[in-house]
Structures are given as structure tokens and as C-alpha cells.
CSV table of N, CA and C in Angstrom, one decimal:
chain,number,residue,atom,x,y,z
Z,1,MET,N,0.7,-1.1,0.0
Z,1,MET,CA,0.0,0.0,0.0
Z,1,MET,C,0.9,1.3,-0.1
Z,2,LYS,N,2.0,1.3,0.7
Z,2,LYS,CA,3.1,2.3,0.7
Z,2,LYS,C,3.3,2.7,-0.7
Z,3,LYS,N,3.6,1.6,-1.4
Z,3,LYS,CA,4.2,1.9,-2.9
Z,3,LYS,C,3.1,2.7,-3.8
Z,4,LEU,N,1.8,2.2,-3.5
Z,4,LEU,CA,0.7,2.8,-4.2
Z,4,LEU,C,0.5,4.3,-3.9
Z,5,TYR,N,0.8,4.6,-2.7
Z,5,TYR,CA,0.8,6.1,-2.1
Z,5,TYR,C,1.9,6.8,-2.7
Z,6,GLU,N,3.0,6.2,-2.7
Z,6,GLU,CA,4.1,6.9,-3.2
Z,6,GLU,C,4.0,7.1,-4.9
Z,7,VAL,N,3.5,6.0,-5.6
Z,7,VAL,CA,3.5,6.4,-7.0
Z,7,VAL,C,2.3,7.5,-7.3
Z,8,LEU,N,1.2,7.3,-6.6
Z,8,LEU,CA,-0.1,8.4,-6.6
Z,8,LEU,C,0.6,9.8,-6.3
Z,9,GLY,N,1.4,9.8,-5.2
Z,9,GLY,CA,1.9,11.2,-4.7
Z,9,GLY,C,3.0,11.8,-5.8
Z,10,VAL,N,3.9,10.9,-6.4
Z,10,VAL,CA,4.7,11.5,-7.5
Z,10,VAL,C,4.0,11.7,-8.7
Z,11,VAL,N,3.1,11.1,-9.0
Z,11,VAL,CA,2.4,11.5,-10.3
Z,11,VAL,C,1.6,12.8,-10.2
Z,12,LEU,N,0.9,12.9,-8.9
Z,12,LEU,CA,0.3,14.3,-8.6
Z,12,LEU,C,1.2,15.4,-8.5
Z,13,LEU,N,2.4,15.1,-7.8
Z,13,LEU,CA,3.3,16.2,-7.7
Z,13,LEU,C,4.0,16.7,-9.0
Z,14,PHE,N,4.4,15.5,-9.7
Z,14,PHE,CA,5.0,15.9,-11.0
Z,14,PHE,C,4.0,16.4,-12.1
Z,15,GLY,N,2.6,16.1,-11.9
Z,15,GLY,CA,1.7,16.7,-12.8
Z,15,GLY,C,1.4,18.1,-12.5
Z,16,GLY,N,1.3,18.4,-11.1
Z,16,GLY,CA,1.1,19.7,-10.8
Z,16,GLY,C,2.2,20.8,-11.1
Z,17,VAL,N,3.4,20.4,-10.8
Z,17,VAL,CA,4.6,21.3,-11.2
Z,17,VAL,C,4.9,21.5,-12.6
Z,18,SER,N,4.7,20.4,-13.5
Z,18,SER,CA,4.7,20.4,-14.9
Z,18,SER,C,3.4,21.3,-15.4
Z,19,GLY,N,2.5,21.3,-14.7
Z,19,GLY,CA,1.1,22.1,-15.0
Z,19,GLY,C,1.5,23.6,-14.8
Z,20,VAL,N,2.0,23.8,-13.8
Z,20,VAL,CA,2.4,25.4,-13.3
Z,20,VAL,C,3.5,25.9,-14.3
Z,21,ILE,N,4.4,24.9,-14.6
Z,21,ILE,CA,5.4,25.3,-15.6
Z,21,ILE,C,4.9,25.6,-17.0
Z,22,GLN,N,3.9,24.7,-17.3
Z,22,GLN,CA,3.3,24.7,-18.6
Z,22,GLN,C,2.5,26.1,-18.9
Z,23,GLU,N,1.7,26.2,-17.7
Z,23,GLU,CA,0.9,27.4,-17.8
Z,23,GLU,C,1.7,28.8,-17.7
Z,24,LEU,N,2.7,29.0,-16.9
Z,24,LEU,CA,3.4,30.0,-16.8
Z,24,LEU,C,4.3,30.4,-18.0
Z,25,THR,N,5.0,29.3,-18.6
Z,25,THR,CA,5.9,29.5,-19.7
Z,25,THR,C,5.5,29.1,-21.0
Z,26,GLY,N,4.7,28.0,-21.0
Z,26,GLY,CA,4.4,27.5,-22.3
Z,26,GLY,C,5.2,26.2,-22.5
Z,27,TRP,N,6.2,25.9,-21.8
Z,27,TRP,CA,7.0,24.6,-22.1
Z,27,TRP,C,6.1,23.4,-21.6
Z,28,PHE,N,6.6,22.3,-22.0
Z,28,PHE,CA,6.0,20.9,-21.5
Z,28,PHE,C,4.5,20.9,-21.9
Z,29,PRO,N,4.4,21.2,-23.3
Z,29,PRO,CA,2.9,21.1,-23.6
Z,29,PRO,C,2.3,19.7,-23.5
Z,30,PHE,N,3.2,18.7,-23.6
Z,30,PHE,CA,2.8,17.2,-23.7
Z,30,PHE,C,2.6,16.8,-22.3
Z,31,MET,N,3.3,17.6,-21.2
Z,31,MET,CA,3.4,17.0,-19.9
Z,31,MET,C,2.1,17.6,-19.0
Z,32,GLY,N,1.3,18.5,-19.5
Z,32,GLY,CA,0.4,19.1,-18.7
Z,32,GLY,C,-0.8,18.4,-18.6
Z,33,TYR,N,-0.8,17.1,-18.3
Z,33,TYR,CA,-2.0,16.3,-18.4
Z,33,TYR,C,-3.0,16.7,-17.2
Z,34,THR,N,-2.7,17.6,-16.5
Z,34,THR,CA,-3.8,18.1,-15.6
Z,34,THR,C,-4.7,19.1,-16.0
Z,35,ARG,N,-4.3,19.5,-17.3
Z,35,ARG,CA,-5.0,20.5,-18.1
Z,35,ARG,C,-6.4,19.9,-18.5
Z,36,PHE,N,-6.3,18.5,-18.9
Z,36,PHE,CA,-7.6,18.0,-19.2
Z,36,PHE,C,-8.6,17.9,-18.0
Z,37,LEU,N,-8.2,17.9,-16.8
Z,37,LEU,CA,-9.0,18.0,-15.6
Z,37,LEU,C,-9.6,19.3,-15.5
Z,38,ILE,N,-8.4,20.2,-15.7
Z,38,ILE,CA,-8.8,21.7,-15.4
Z,38,ILE,C,-9.8,22.4,-16.5
Z,39,GLU,N,-9.8,21.8,-17.8
Z,39,GLU,CA,-10.5,22.3,-18.9
Z,39,GLU,C,-12.0,21.7,-18.6
Z,40,ASN,N,-12.0,20.6,-18.2
Z,40,ASN,CA,-13.4,19.8,-18.0
Z,40,ASN,C,-14.2,20.2,-16.8
Z,41,VAL,N,-13.6,20.8,-15.9
Z,41,VAL,CA,-14.3,21.3,-14.7
Z,41,VAL,C,-14.6,22.8,-14.8
Z,42,ASP,N,-15.8,23.0,-14.8
Z,42,ASP,CA,-16.1,24.6,-15.0
Z,42,ASP,C,-15.6,25.5,-13.8
Z,43,LEU,N,-15.5,25.0,-12.6
Z,43,LEU,CA,-15.2,25.9,-11.5
Z,43,LEU,C,-13.5,25.9,-11.6
Z,44,LEU,N,-12.8,25.3,-12.2
Z,44,LEU,CA,-11.3,25.4,-12.3
Z,44,LEU,C,-10.9,26.1,-13.8
Z,45,ALA,N,-11.9,26.5,-14.5
Z,45,ALA,CA,-11.6,26.9,-16.0
Z,45,ALA,C,-10.7,28.1,-16.0
Z,46,GLY,N,-10.9,29.1,-15.2
Z,46,GLY,CA,-10.0,30.2,-15.4
Z,46,GLY,C,-8.9,30.3,-14.4
Z,47,ARG,N,-8.8,29.3,-13.6
Z,47,ARG,CA,-7.8,29.3,-12.5
Z,47,ARG,C,-6.8,28.1,-12.6
Z,48,ALA,N,-6.1,27.9,-13.8
Z,48,ALA,CA,-5.1,26.9,-13.9
Z,48,ALA,C,-4.1,26.8,-13.2
Z,49,VAL,N,-3.4,27.9,-12.9
Z,49,VAL,CA,-2.1,27.9,-12.1
Z,49,VAL,C,-2.5,27.6,-10.7
Z,50,PHE,N,-3.5,28.3,-10.1
Z,50,PHE,CA,-4.0,27.9,-8.8
Z,50,PHE,C,-4.3,26.3,-8.7
Z,51,ALA,N,-5.1,25.8,-9.6
Z,51,ALA,CA,-5.5,24.4,-9.6
Z,51,ALA,C,-4.3,23.5,-9.7
Z,52,ASN,N,-3.2,23.8,-10.4
Z,52,ASN,CA,-1.9,23.0,-10.7
Z,52,ASN,C,-1.3,23.1,-9.4
Z,53,ILE,N,-1.1,24.0,-8.6
Z,53,ILE,CA,-0.5,24.3,-7.4
Z,53,ILE,C,-1.2,23.4,-6.3
Z,54,VAL,N,-2.5,23.5,-6.2
Z,54,VAL,CA,-3.2,22.7,-5.3
Z,54,VAL,C,-3.0,21.2,-5.7
Z,55,ILE,N,-2.9,20.8,-6.9
Z,55,ILE,CA,-2.7,19.4,-7.3
Z,55,ILE,C,-1.1,19.0,-6.7
Z,56,ALA,N,-0.2,19.9,-7.0
Z,56,ALA,CA,1.2,19.6,-6.6
Z,56,ALA,C,1.2,19.4,-5.1
Z,57,VAL,N,0.4,20.3,-4.2
Z,57,VAL,CA,0.5,20.2,-2.8
Z,57,VAL,C,-0.3,19.1,-2.4
Z,58,VAL,N,-1.5,18.5,-3.0
Z,58,VAL,CA,-1.8,17.3,-2.8
Z,58,VAL,C,-1.0,16.3,-2.9
Z,59,GLY,N,-0.3,16.0,-4.0
Z,59,GLY,CA,0.7,15.2,-4.2
Z,59,GLY,C,1.9,15.2,-3.3
Z,60,PHE,N,2.2,16.3,-2.8
Z,60,PHE,CA,3.3,16.3,-1.6
Z,60,PHE,C,2.7,15.6,-0.3
Z,61,ALA,N,1.4,16.0,0.0
Z,61,ALA,CA,0.8,15.3,1.0
Z,61,ALA,C,0.7,13.9,1.0
Z,62,VAL,N,0.3,13.4,-0.2
Z,62,VAL,CA,0.3,12.0,-0.2
Z,62,VAL,C,1.6,11.3,0.0
Z,63,LEU,N,2.7,11.9,-0.5
Z,63,LEU,CA,4.0,11.3,-0.4
Z,63,LEU,C,4.3,11.4,1.1
Z,64,MET,N,4.0,12.4,1.8
Z,64,MET,CA,4.2,12.5,3.2
Z,64,MET,C,3.4,11.5,4.2
Z,65,ILE,N,2.1,11.1,3.7
Z,65,ILE,CA,1.2,10.1,4.2
Z,65,ILE,C,2.0,8.7,4.0
Z,66,ALA,N,2.6,8.5,2.9
Z,66,ALA,CA,3.3,7.2,2.5
Z,66,ALA,C,4.4,7.1,3.4
Z,67,ASP,N,5.2,8.3,3.6
Z,67,ASP,CA,6.2,8.3,4.4
Z,67,ASP,C,5.9,7.9,5.8
Z,68,ARG,N,4.7,8.3,6.3
Z,68,ARG,CA,4.3,8.0,7.8
Z,68,ARG,C,4.0,6.4,7.9
Z,69,ARG,N,3.3,6.0,6.7
Z,69,ARG,CA,2.7,4.6,6.6
Z,69,ARG,C,3.8,3.6,6.8
Z,70,GLY,N,5.1,4.1,6.2
Z,70,GLY,CA,6.0,3.1,6.3
Z,70,GLY,C,6.7,2.9,7.5
Z,71,ARG,N,6.6,3.6,8.5
Z,71,ARG,CA,7.1,3.5,9.9
Z,71,ARG,C,6.4,2.8,10.8
């Protein structure tokens, strides 16, 4: 179960960070897989940077949970 949390945390963290970089600079157009979530949820439509930051923070939190579960 710890490995599942770690993988999920890394995917979310990486997706959020790459989404922020993609929104601010235009780089990594292929890595912003979170844009599919952001474009399809009306609440997040104009708040792409904020939503990607939240996704990255959630990913970091999941990684911290995985670290705690390992002890």
C-alpha cells in the first residue's frame, strides 16, 4: 500500500509542477496532463495555475502520508 501512495504522490506532484510550468511559460505542452481535468471542470476553468499548485500540494501530502505509513 505504501508503494501505491508513493506512486500516486509522485504522479500528482509531477503533474502539478509541470502544469504550473506549462501555464506560466508554455513549456512542456505534452506534460500538462492536468489540463484535461482543469478544462473539463467549470469551477477550475479560469484558475489553471492555482489548480495546478493545489494538485502539487496534494501530491506532496500523499507522499508525506506514504512516508508515515512506512514507519
